[in-house]
GROMACS .gro file of C-alpha atoms in nm:
model
  515
    1MET     CA    1   6.815  13.779   6.022
    2ALA     CA    2   6.931  13.824   6.383
    3ILE     CA    3   6.577  13.735   6.495
    4LEU     CA    4   6.578  13.421   6.279
    5GLY     CA    5   6.917  13.325   6.416
    6SER     CA    6   6.792  13.371   6.771
    7LEU     CA    7   6.484  13.157   6.703
    8LEU     CA    8   6.700  12.886   6.548
    9LYS     CA    9   6.930  12.886   6.849
   10LYS     CA   10   6.634  12.859   7.088
   11SER     CA   11   6.490  12.570   6.884
   12ILE     CA   12   6.820  12.385   6.912
   13GLN     CA   13   6.835  12.448   7.287
   14LEU     CA   14   6.475  12.322   7.324
   15ARG     CA   15   6.560  12.011   7.124
   16LYS     CA   16   6.842  11.943   7.368
   17LYS     CA   17   6.601  11.950   7.662
   18ILE     CA   18   6.338  11.725   7.506
   19ALA     CA   19   6.344  11.368   7.627
   20GLY     CA   20   6.098  11.084   7.589
   21GLY     CA   21   6.037  10.739   7.458
   22LYS     CA   22   6.063  10.652   7.089
   23ALA     CA   23   5.914  10.381   6.877
   24SER     CA   24   6.148  10.099   6.778
   25PRO     CA   25   6.333  10.132   6.446
   26ALA     CA   26   6.130   9.842   6.304
   27MET     CA   27   5.799  10.002   6.399
   28LEU     CA   28   5.905  10.337   6.252
   29GLN     CA   29   5.994  10.166   5.927
   30ALA     CA   30   5.679   9.952   5.919
   31HIS     CA   31   5.468  10.264   5.964
   32GLU     CA   32   5.661  10.433   5.682
   33LEU     CA   33   5.606  10.139   5.447
   34GLU     CA   34   5.234  10.141   5.530
   35LYS     CA   35   5.210  10.515   5.456
   36LEU     CA   36   5.397  10.484   5.127
   37LEU     CA   37   5.185  10.192   5.003
   38THR     CA   38   4.862  10.358   5.113
   39LYS     CA   39   4.938  10.678   4.925
   40ALA     CA   40   5.054  10.497   4.611
   41GLN     CA   41   4.792  10.220   4.597
   42ASP     CA   42   4.596  10.390   4.316
   43THR     CA   43   4.900  10.455   4.095
   44SER     CA   44   4.991  10.231   3.802
   45ILE     CA   45   5.252  10.037   3.997
   46GLY     CA   46   5.021  10.027   4.299
   47LYS     CA   47   4.752   9.854   4.096
   48ASP     CA   48   4.998   9.627   3.913
   49LYS     CA   49   5.162   9.508   4.233
   50LYS     CA   50   4.839   9.498   4.439
   51PHE     CA   51   4.937   9.744   4.711
   52ALA     CA   52   4.581   9.732   4.852
   53ASP     CA   53   4.608   9.355   4.900
   54ILE     CA   54   4.947   9.393   5.068
   55LEU     CA   55   4.800   9.646   5.310
   56ASN     CA   56   4.498   9.427   5.389
   57ALA     CA   57   4.713   9.119   5.452
   58GLY     CA   58   4.948   9.305   5.685
   59ASP     CA   59   4.686   9.510   5.864
   60GLU     CA   60   4.771   9.381   6.212
   61ASP     CA   61   5.132   9.256   6.186
   62TYR     CA   62   5.414   9.448   6.020
   63ARG     CA   63   5.606   9.126   5.959
   64ILE     CA   64   5.323   8.997   5.739
   65LEU     CA   65   5.305   9.337   5.569
   66TYR     CA   66   5.672   9.310   5.480
   67GLN     CA   67   5.645   8.948   5.367
   68GLU     CA   68   5.358   9.034   5.131
   69PHE     CA   69   5.552   9.334   5.003
   70GLN     CA   70   5.847   9.107   4.925
   71LYS     CA   71   5.619   8.862   4.741
   72GLN     CA   72   5.431   9.115   4.529
   73VAL     CA   73   5.705   9.367   4.443
   74PRO     CA   74   6.028   9.261   4.270
   75VAL     CA   75   6.366   9.415   4.336
   76TYR     CA   76   6.449   9.687   4.083
   77ASP     CA   77   6.771   9.836   3.957
   78TYR     CA   78   6.760  10.163   3.763
   79ASN     CA   79   6.717  10.014   3.415
   80ARG     CA   80   6.443   9.775   3.522
   81LEU     CA   81   6.239  10.041   3.704
   82TYR     CA   82   6.296  10.306   3.438
   83ASN     CA   83   6.193  10.078   3.152
   84ALA     CA   84   5.887   9.952   3.341
   85TYR     CA   85   5.754  10.280   3.484
   86TRP     CA   86   5.979  10.585   3.515
   87HIS     CA   87   6.001  10.645   3.140
   88ARG     CA   88   5.625  10.712   3.148
   89THR     CA   89   5.665  10.982   3.411
   90ARG     CA   90   5.920  11.158   3.185
   91SER     CA   91   5.657  11.175   2.913
   92GLY     CA   92   5.427  11.364   3.151
   93GLU     CA   93   5.198  11.078   3.250
   94LYS     CA   94   5.045  11.122   3.595
   95ASP     CA   95   5.000  10.870   3.876
   96VAL     CA   96   5.257  10.622   3.748
   97CYS     CA   97   5.462  10.550   4.061
   98TRP     CA   98   5.345  10.834   4.286
   99PRO     CA   99   5.026  11.043   4.287
  100GLY     CA  100   5.037  11.340   4.052
  101GLN     CA  101   5.286  11.447   3.788
  102VAL     CA  102   5.662  11.446   3.849
  103LYS     CA  103   5.793  11.798   3.791
  104TYR     CA  104   6.163  11.739   3.860
  105PHE     CA  105   6.423  11.481   3.763
  106ALA     CA  106   6.766  11.466   3.921
  107LEU     CA  107   7.036  11.379   3.670
  108SER     CA  108   7.271  11.132   3.830
  109SER     CA  109   7.543  10.914   3.686
  110GLY     CA  110   7.683  10.848   4.033
  111THR     CA  111   8.041  10.895   3.911
  112SER     CA  112   8.195  11.005   3.583
  113GLU     CA  113   7.992  10.765   3.370
  114ALA     CA  114   7.879  10.911   3.040
  115SER     CA  115   7.508  10.838   3.055
  116SER     CA  116   7.287  11.013   3.308
  117LYS     CA  117   7.015  10.849   3.510
  118TYR     CA  118   6.684  11.033   3.548
  119ILE     CA  119   6.575  11.002   3.909
  120PRO     CA  120   6.223  11.139   3.982
  121VAL     CA  121   6.203  11.406   4.253
  122THR     CA  122   5.847  11.467   4.373
  123ASN     CA  123   5.717  11.753   4.584
  124ASP     CA  124   5.675  11.507   4.871
  125MET     CA  125   6.042  11.412   4.841
  126LEU     CA  126   6.150  11.779   4.841
  127LYS     CA  127   5.948  11.830   5.161
  128ALA     CA  128   6.108  11.521   5.315
  129ILE     CA  129   6.456  11.646   5.228
  130ARG     CA  130   6.380  11.981   5.390
  131ARG     CA  131   6.249  11.812   5.704
  132THR     CA  132   6.561  11.599   5.740
  133SER     CA  133   6.782  11.902   5.674
  134VAL     CA  134   6.611  12.081   5.964
  135ARG     CA  135   6.664  11.774   6.182
  136GLN     CA  136   7.034  11.785   6.108
  137ILE     CA  137   7.045  12.153   6.200
  138LEU     CA  138   6.866  12.074   6.525
  139SER     CA  139   7.121  11.801   6.597
  140LEU     CA  140   7.362  12.087   6.669
  141ALA     CA  141   7.206  12.073   7.017
  142HIS     CA  142   7.460  11.799   7.087
  143TYR     CA  143   7.758  12.018   6.992
  144ASP     CA  144   7.861  12.205   7.305
  145ASN     CA  145   8.147  12.424   7.181
  146LEU     CA  146   7.985  12.609   6.892
  147PRO     CA  147   7.992  12.990   6.920
  148SER     CA  148   7.652  13.138   6.995
  149GLU     CA  149   7.681  13.388   6.709
  150LEU     CA  150   7.714  13.104   6.456
  151PHE     CA  151   7.336  13.090   6.409
  152THR     CA  152   7.331  13.434   6.247
  153LYS     CA  153   7.606  13.358   5.994
  154LYS     CA  154   7.578  13.267   5.626
  155VAL     CA  155   7.561  12.913   5.491
  156LEU     CA  156   7.754  12.860   5.167
  157MET     CA  157   7.610  12.571   4.967
  158LEU     CA  158   7.831  12.479   4.672
  159GLY     CA  159   7.626  12.274   4.427
  160GLY     CA  160   7.484  12.248   4.080
  161SER     CA  161   7.307  12.523   3.893
  162THR     CA  162   6.957  12.625   4.002
  163MET     CA  163   6.893  12.721   3.639
  164LEU     CA  164   6.732  12.389   3.566
  165ASN     CA  165   6.677  12.262   3.215
  166ASN     CA  166   6.310  12.300   3.120
  167THR     CA  167   6.207  12.022   2.882
  168GLY     CA  168   5.854  12.155   2.849
  169ILE     CA  169   5.727  11.864   3.060
  170TYR     CA  170   5.960  11.868   3.360
  171TYR     CA  171   6.275  12.034   3.496
  172GLU     CA  172   6.604  11.847   3.517
  173GLY     CA  173   6.939  11.912   3.684
  174ASP     CA  174   7.162  11.816   3.977
  175LEU     CA  175   6.970  11.737   4.296
  176SER     CA  176   7.170  12.011   4.469
  177GLY     CA  177   7.042  12.258   4.210
  178ILE     CA  178   6.683  12.136   4.244
  179THR     CA  179   6.684  12.163   4.624
  180ALA     CA  180   6.859  12.502   4.621
  181SER     CA  181   6.594  12.633   4.382
  182GLN     CA  182   6.327  12.528   4.634
  183LEU     CA  183   6.475  12.673   4.954
  184PRO     CA  184   6.217  12.786   5.213
  185LEU     CA  185   6.175  13.160   5.254
  186TRP     CA  186   6.306  13.162   5.612
  187PHE     CA  187   6.639  13.014   5.499
  188GLN     CA  188   6.705  13.241   5.202
  189SER     CA  189   6.849  13.520   5.417
  190PHE     CA  190   7.119  13.277   5.535
  191TYR     CA  191   7.191  13.122   5.195
  192LYS     CA  192   7.499  13.192   4.985
  193PRO     CA  193   7.612  13.226   4.708
  194GLY     CA  194   7.265  13.372   4.650
  195PRO     CA  195   7.021  13.318   4.364
  196LYS     CA  196   7.218  13.497   4.091
  197ILE     CA  197   7.543  13.304   4.130
  198ALA     CA  198   7.355  12.980   4.205
  199LYS     CA  199   7.201  12.994   3.857
  200GLU     CA  200   7.542  13.000   3.686
  201ARG     CA  201   7.596  12.684   3.483
  202ASN     CA  202   7.963  12.744   3.399
  203TRP     CA  203   8.147  12.595   3.696
  204GLU     CA  204   8.464  12.803   3.656
  205GLN     CA  205   8.265  13.125   3.633
  206LYS     CA  206   8.066  13.025   3.941
  207LEU     CA  207   8.383  12.969   4.144
  208ASN     CA  208   8.531  13.297   4.019
  209GLU     CA  209   8.223  13.496   4.118
  210ILE     CA  210   8.205  13.333   4.461
  211THR     CA  211   8.573  13.417   4.508
  212ARG     CA  212   8.519  13.778   4.406
  213GLN     CA  213   8.238  13.826   4.658
  214ALA     CA  214   8.374  13.604   4.937
  215LYS     CA  215   8.519  13.891   5.142
  216ASP     CA  216   8.173  14.047   5.172
  217TRP     CA  217   8.014  13.736   5.326
  218ASP     CA  218   8.029  13.630   5.689
  219VAL     CA  219   8.021  13.254   5.633
  220GLY     CA  220   7.982  13.019   5.929
  221VAL     CA  221   7.890  12.693   5.751
  222ILE     CA  222   8.003  12.543   5.420
  223VAL     CA  223   7.818  12.259   5.248
  224GLY     CA  224   7.930  12.047   4.955
  225VAL     CA  225   8.150  11.773   4.808
  226PRO     CA  226   8.500  11.786   4.965
  227ALA     CA  227   8.707  11.802   4.646
  228TRP     CA  228   8.522  12.098   4.494
  229LEU     CA  229   8.503  12.290   4.821
  230GLN     CA  230   8.876  12.245   4.871
  231ILE     CA  231   8.938  12.383   4.523
  232LEU     CA  232   8.715  12.683   4.604
  233LEU     CA  233   8.887  12.756   4.936
  234GLU     CA  234   9.230  12.735   4.771
  235LYS     CA  235   9.110  12.977   4.506
  236ILE     CA  236   8.980  13.227   4.765
  237ILE     CA  237   9.301  13.209   4.971
  238ALA     CA  238   9.516  13.268   4.663
  239HIS     CA  239   9.295  13.552   4.537
  240TYR     CA  240   9.318  13.751   4.860
  241GLY     CA  241   9.680  13.661   4.932
  242VAL     CA  242   9.604  13.527   5.281
  243LYS     CA  243   9.727  13.220   5.472
  244THR     CA  244   9.400  13.050   5.558
  245ILE     CA  245   9.029  13.069   5.480
  246HIS     CA  246   8.972  13.200   5.834
  247ASP     CA  247   9.146  13.521   5.729
  248VAL     CA  248   8.848  13.577   5.496
  249TRP     CA  249   8.576  13.398   5.697
  250PRO     CA  250   8.679  13.424   6.064
  251ASN     CA  251   8.350  13.270   6.185
  252LEU     CA  252   8.366  12.958   5.969
  253SER     CA  253   8.293  12.672   6.210
  254ILE     CA  254   8.112  12.384   6.033
  255PHE     CA  255   8.176  12.182   5.719
  256CYS     CA  256   7.878  11.969   5.615
  257HIS     CA  257   8.001  11.719   5.358
  258GLY     CA  258   7.885  11.413   5.170
  259GLY     CA  259   7.912  11.220   4.847
  260VAL     CA  260   8.251  11.058   4.916
  261ALA     CA  261   8.462  10.953   5.212
  262PHE     CA  262   8.621  11.264   5.362
  263GLU     CA  263   8.936  11.104   5.505
  264PRO     CA  264   9.142  11.117   5.180
  265TYR     CA  265   9.079  11.492   5.159
  266LYS     CA  266   9.117  11.580   5.527
  267LYS     CA  267   9.492  11.633   5.540
  268GLY     CA  268   9.498  11.875   5.245
  269PHE     CA  269   9.176  12.044   5.356
  270GLU     CA  270   9.300  12.122   5.705
  271LYS     CA  271   9.606  12.302   5.567
  272LEU     CA  272   9.362  12.572   5.457
  273LEU     CA  273   9.231  12.636   5.810
  274ALA     CA  274   9.355  12.844   6.102
  275ARG     CA  275   9.158  12.631   6.349
  276PRO     CA  276   8.962  12.304   6.341
  277LEU     CA  277   8.610  12.284   6.201
  278VAL     CA  278   8.319  12.071   6.313
  279TYR     CA  279   8.265  11.807   6.044
  280MET     CA  280   7.912  11.682   5.981
  281GLU     CA  281   7.860  11.403   5.729
  282THR     CA  282   7.539  11.367   5.530
  283TYR     CA  283   7.402  11.086   5.317
  284LEU     CA  284   7.188  11.278   5.069
  285ALA     CA  285   7.151  11.082   4.746
  286SER     CA  286   6.946  11.166   4.438
  287GLU     CA  287   6.692  10.914   4.569
  288GLY     CA  288   6.649  11.084   4.907
  289PHE     CA  289   6.806  11.201   5.234
  290ILE     CA  290   6.901  10.868   5.388
  291ALA     CA  291   7.113  10.948   5.694
  292TYR     CA  292   7.315  11.218   5.868
  293GLN     CA  293   7.571  11.249   6.144
  294ALA     CA  294   7.358  11.309   6.451
  295LEU     CA  295   7.625  11.320   6.721
  296PRO     CA  296   7.969  11.483   6.745
  297ASP     CA  297   8.292  11.282   6.759
  298ARG     CA  298   8.137  10.995   6.564
  299LYS     CA  299   8.217  10.887   6.212
  300SER     CA  300   7.883  10.712   6.174
  301MET     CA  301   7.549  10.846   6.051
  302ARG     CA  302   7.196  10.780   6.177
  303LEU     CA  303   6.943  10.642   5.933
  304VAL     CA  304   6.628  10.851   5.885
  305LEU     CA  305   6.357  10.594   5.947
  306ASP     CA  306   6.037  10.801   5.957
  307ASN     CA  307   6.051  11.050   5.672
  308GLY     CA  308   5.945  10.921   5.332
  309ILE     CA  309   6.189  10.630   5.290
  310PHE     CA  310   6.152  10.258   5.366
  311MET     CA  311   6.480  10.068   5.369
  312GLU     CA  312   6.568   9.706   5.307
  313PHE     CA  313   6.908   9.551   5.362
  314VAL     CA  314   7.071   9.296   5.132
  315PRO     CA  315   7.374   9.114   5.282
  316PHE     CA  316   7.667   9.208   5.059
  317ASN     CA  317   7.805   8.862   4.989
  318ASP     CA  318   7.854   8.609   4.710
  319THR     CA  319   7.507   8.465   4.768
  320ASN     CA  320   7.336   8.789   4.669
  321PHE     CA  321   7.584   8.947   4.428
  322GLY     CA  322   7.771   8.820   4.125
  323PRO     CA  323   8.140   8.887   4.052
  324ASP     CA  324   8.060   9.216   3.876
  325GLY     CA  325   7.838   9.346   4.153
  326GLN     CA  326   7.514   9.240   3.985
  327LEU     CA  327   7.231   9.160   4.224
  328VAL     CA  328   7.081   8.812   4.186
  329GLU     CA  329   6.715   8.777   4.088
  330HIS     CA  330   6.581   8.686   4.434
  331PRO     CA  331   6.823   8.821   4.695
  332GLN     CA  332   6.798   8.775   5.070
  333THR     CA  333   6.658   9.092   5.226
  334CYS     CA  334   6.558   9.210   5.572
  335MET     CA  335   6.421   9.513   5.752
  336ILE     CA  336   6.617   9.718   6.004
  337ASP     CA  337   6.539   9.473   6.284
  338GLY     CA  338   6.710   9.189   6.095
  339VAL     CA  339   7.052   9.348   6.042
  340GLU     CA  340   7.369   9.253   6.230
  341GLU     CA  341   7.630   9.493   6.359
  342GLY     CA  342   7.962   9.485   6.178
  343LYS     CA  343   7.817   9.336   5.861
  344GLU     CA  344   7.787   9.504   5.521
  345TYR     CA  345   7.461   9.548   5.332
  346ALA     CA  346   7.344   9.694   5.004
  347LEU     CA  347   7.042   9.922   5.036
  348LEU     CA  348   6.702   9.888   4.870
  349LEU     CA  349   6.482  10.198   4.893
  350THR     CA  350   6.108  10.251   4.866
  351THR     CA  351   6.038  10.625   4.865
  352CYS     CA  352   5.786  10.905   4.832
  353ALA     CA  353   5.941  10.979   4.493
  354GLY     CA  354   5.814  10.655   4.341
  355ALA     CA  355   6.105  10.416   4.392
  356TYR     CA  356   6.020  10.061   4.502
  357ARG     CA  357   6.270   9.808   4.634
  358TYR     CA  358   6.523  10.010   4.437
  359LEU     CA  359   6.891   9.914   4.450
  360ILE     CA  360   7.064  10.245   4.517
  361GLY     CA  361   7.408  10.091   4.464
  362ASP     CA  362   7.569  10.189   4.797
  363VAL     CA  363   7.712   9.945   5.049
  364ILE     CA  364   7.688  10.032   5.417
  365ARG     CA  365   7.807   9.875   5.741
  366ILE     CA  366   7.587   9.864   6.051
  367VAL     CA  367   7.781  10.028   6.335
  368SER     CA  368   7.501  10.035   6.595
  369LYS     CA  369   7.177   9.844   6.551
  370GLU     CA  370   7.021  10.006   6.857
  371GLU     CA  371   7.084  10.359   6.728
  372SER     CA  372   7.050  10.274   6.355
  373GLU     CA  373   7.400  10.409   6.291
  374ILE     CA  374   7.588  10.326   5.972
  375VAL     CA  375   7.899  10.406   5.773
  376ILE     CA  376   7.921  10.393   5.393
  377THR     CA  377   8.187  10.146   5.282
  378GLY     CA  378   8.155  10.151   4.904
  379ARG     CA  379   7.941  10.068   4.603
  380THR     CA  380   7.805   9.734   4.487
  381LYS     CA  381   8.002   9.762   4.164
  382HIS     CA  382   8.300   9.952   4.304
  383PHE     CA  383   8.503   9.666   4.441
  384LEU     CA  384   8.766   9.439   4.288
  385SER     CA  385   8.742   9.063   4.288
  386LEU     CA  386   8.907   8.948   3.969
  387CYS     CA  387   9.041   8.633   4.129
  388GLY     CA  388   8.893   8.628   4.479
  389GLU     CA  389   9.079   8.923   4.634
  390HIS     CA  390   8.747   9.085   4.746
  391LEU     CA  391   8.898   9.430   4.774
  392SER     CA  392   8.641   9.685   4.898
  393VAL     CA  393   8.647  10.063   4.872
  394ASP     CA  394   8.675  10.068   5.251
  395ASN     CA  395   8.997   9.864   5.225
  396MET     CA  396   9.123  10.103   4.959
  397ASN     CA  397   9.048  10.418   5.157
  398LYS     CA  398   9.217  10.282   5.469
  399ALA     CA  399   9.526  10.168   5.279
  400ILE     CA  400   9.560  10.500   5.094
  401ASN     CA  401   9.528  10.694   5.421
  402LEU     CA  402   9.798  10.479   5.584
  403VAL     CA  403  10.033  10.529   5.288
  404ALA     CA  404   9.974  10.905   5.292
  405GLU     CA  405  10.060  10.921   5.664
  406GLU     CA  406  10.369  10.702   5.634
  407LEU     CA  407  10.514  10.895   5.338
  408ASN     CA  408  10.387  11.233   5.461
  409ILE     CA  409  10.209  11.304   5.135
  410ASP     CA  410   9.857  11.422   5.050
  411ILE     CA  411   9.646  11.179   4.840
  412PRO     CA  412   9.298  11.325   4.787
  413GLU     CA  413   9.214  11.123   4.473
  414PHE     CA  414   9.273  10.774   4.343
  415THR     CA  415   9.118  10.507   4.127
  416VAL     CA  416   9.203  10.145   4.048
  417ALA     CA  417   9.122   9.901   3.770
  418GLY     CA  418   9.158   9.525   3.741
  419ILE     CA  419   9.344   9.431   3.421
  420PRO     CA  420   9.480   9.117   3.252
  421HIS     CA  421   9.844   9.022   3.322
  422GLY     CA  422   9.939   8.746   3.083
  423SER     CA  423   9.699   8.464   3.162
  424LEU     CA  424   9.642   8.605   3.513
  425PHE     CA  425   9.562   8.945   3.665
  426ALA     CA  426   9.695   9.280   3.788
  427HIS     CA  427   9.569   9.597   3.954
  428HIS     CA  428   9.642   9.934   3.798
  429TRP     CA  429   9.628  10.226   4.042
  430ILE     CA  430   9.623  10.591   3.936
  431ILE     CA  431   9.694  10.800   4.244
  432GLY     CA  432   9.650  11.178   4.262
  433THR     CA  433   9.872  11.371   4.504
  434ASN     CA  434   9.919  11.732   4.605
  435GLY     CA  435  10.296  11.755   4.579
  436PRO     CA  436  10.568  11.514   4.470
  437ALA     CA  437  10.560  11.142   4.547
  438ASP     CA  438  10.769  10.845   4.437
  439ALA     CA  439  10.555  10.591   4.252
  440ALA     CA  440  10.776  10.296   4.351
  441GLN     CA  441  10.752  10.387   4.719
  442VAL     CA  442  10.377  10.436   4.699
  443ARG     CA  443  10.337  10.099   4.524
  444GLU     CA  444  10.543   9.913   4.784
  445ARG     CA  445  10.362  10.064   5.083
  446LEU     CA  446  10.016  10.034   4.925
  447ASP     CA  447  10.063   9.667   4.841
  448ALA     CA  448  10.189   9.596   5.194
  449ARG     CA  449   9.900   9.776   5.365
  450LEU     CA  450   9.637   9.604   5.151
  451LYS     CA  451   9.786   9.267   5.245
  452GLU     CA  452   9.751   9.361   5.612
  453LEU     CA  453   9.393   9.482   5.573
  454ASN     CA  454   9.259   9.202   5.354
  455ASP     CA  455   9.359   8.835   5.391
  456ASP     CA  456   9.204   8.741   5.055
  457TYR     CA  457   9.415   9.005   4.883
  458ALA     CA  458   9.730   8.876   5.056
  459THR     CA  459   9.652   8.521   4.942
  460GLU     CA  460   9.586   8.616   4.581
  461ARG     CA  461   9.907   8.822   4.562
  462LEU     CA  462  10.084   8.486   4.601
  463HIS     CA  463   9.880   8.328   4.325
  464ALA     CA  464   9.659   8.487   4.057
  465LEU     CA  465   9.710   8.859   4.131
  466LYS     CA  466  10.059   8.883   3.985
  467GLU     CA  467  10.125   9.257   3.960
  468VAL     CA  468  10.039   9.596   4.107
  469GLN     CA  469  10.101   9.896   3.882
  470VAL     CA  470  10.099  10.252   4.018
  471ASP     CA  471  10.096  10.580   3.829
  472VAL     CA  472  10.127  10.896   4.041
  473VAL     CA  473   9.969  11.211   3.894
  474PRO     CA  474   9.873  11.554   4.028
  475ALA     CA  475   9.530  11.545   4.195
  476SER     CA  476   9.418  11.807   3.942
  477PHE     CA  477   9.452  11.537   3.672
  478PHE     CA  478   9.124  11.385   3.791
  479TYR     CA  479   8.941  11.719   3.785
  480ARG     CA  480   9.067  11.793   3.433
  481PHE     CA  481   8.936  11.455   3.323
  482LEU     CA  482   8.595  11.527   3.478
  483LYS     CA  483   8.590  11.865   3.304
  484MET     CA  484   8.667  11.699   2.970
  485LYS     CA  485   8.374  11.463   3.032
  486GLY     CA  486   8.140  11.753   3.112
  487LYS     CA  487   8.121  11.639   3.477
  488GLU     CA  488   8.298  11.929   3.644
  489GLY     CA  489   8.173  12.055   3.981
  490GLY     CA  490   7.850  12.017   4.173
  491GLN     CA  491   7.781  11.664   4.292
  492ASN     CA  492   8.024  11.493   4.055
  493LYS     CA  493   8.299  11.277   4.202
  494PHE     CA  494   8.549  11.032   4.064
  495PRO     CA  495   8.485  10.657   4.103
  496ARG     CA  496   8.731  10.463   4.315
  497VAL     CA  497   8.704  10.162   4.084
  498ILE     CA  498   8.687  10.190   3.706
  499LYS     CA  499   8.620   9.931   3.439
  500GLY     CA  500   8.576   9.893   3.065
  501GLN     CA  501   8.534  10.209   2.861
  502GLN     CA  502   8.598  10.436   3.161
  503TYR     CA  503   8.937  10.275   3.213
  504GLN     CA  504   9.024  10.303   2.844
  505GLU     CA  505   8.929  10.671   2.837
  506LEU     CA  506   9.123  10.748   3.154
  507THR     CA  507   9.441  10.573   3.041
  508ALA     CA  508   9.419  10.746   2.702
  509PHE     CA  509   9.388  11.079   2.887
  510LEU     CA  510   9.687  10.983   3.101
  511GLU     CA  511   9.898  10.907   2.794
  512GLN     CA  512   9.795  11.238   2.638
  513GLU     CA  513   9.890  11.429   2.955
  514ASN     CA  514  10.230  11.256   2.971
  515ARG     CA  515  10.328  11.349   2.617
   0.00000   0.00000   0.00000
């Protein structure tokens, strides 16, 4: 293991020294689209949508290639693509959307929704995820203050069970469980919690066993969703009767996180540390590894433009999306060279797992066009615009963080719903805190900060948005609800905006807890 750590360190140092010209983002993406269409041209969708004709038409100009691709291939959401093609791959049919048979499906509901989506995960996609993971490791070349011995320490990856469900045709489970079950041999000596614990399907038992063995591991890097890792670290600290996690893992230096915005968790998380960690954000969705934080001291991530994913950008505005976040039939789309800095876009992905012009559901903002740097600002359906307030998840996160700072409280979880108020409208916030908080104070500050952050919200508070309701609950309330729904642990996170049946179930659970 020391030899592997030394080799890894040398690779990172070499990466730091390498300099040279790079192809433009547009050319990288055009080449990726060409490769994807070429490999899939003999599949069912490739024949239906005439991939060979698209390739012939765009042989000498990537702009024509993209235009033909737009003409021949419609935009898909999950239901449309599943009903047209993906359901056939689940039955074991080969060469439907990608050459060969799909052996893995990632189960993803995105949030706490009841029904799972079956996202195909091909061998080519697993290889692409591993390649991008290595790139992120090599990006440590830009981090100057990391201890040299870090590269011999353990990496704790807290995710779903690697004991995948075998249907007889394919294996299904969390993407984190699928990828952990396919770790390369060279990495297995670094990996914790190890294969035995990783197979555990009972989340509470998994956390208990990790806690029991934690003192025997020299962990330098932790990887996972912030909420569940915070719960684990609190559990370890309490079990050993120590003040911070560094009393158990003195070499812990890096936290690689993703899935949700980290800022709401940061204040509570840092109480568990004796010294600061390096935070590295990743954008690893069930559909692929889309971006990662490539440079220190930045809150943005760099898109991965040359590794199995072609991206299109849909301006996130009223022209392309309806009031409930539904994409219109023929949206405006562009490649990476057509985006504008500071503007928000929904992502369409074409991938080596057989997705084509697929609406992933995330909304991103372009921070740097030159460096292809983005931040995630929300979901296409996770925003509120009952009466024109156009309240985004980004607005919500910023307002919640400001309220937490002003009142000196910790707010790691929250959700909000739009509800009727007489003949007009109201927002109902359920806010999870670690420690006591006055609901009236939180309501007053939250309403004020949202007015400052969003002019449309301020206007509608004078007109159609007549009330703001706030319930303050312990943060653990949200995790108990997820457990009740069978969504505890792994990659599961709570949605920032809830509607319909989800809202009814959550408020019923709230009433039950308050009895």
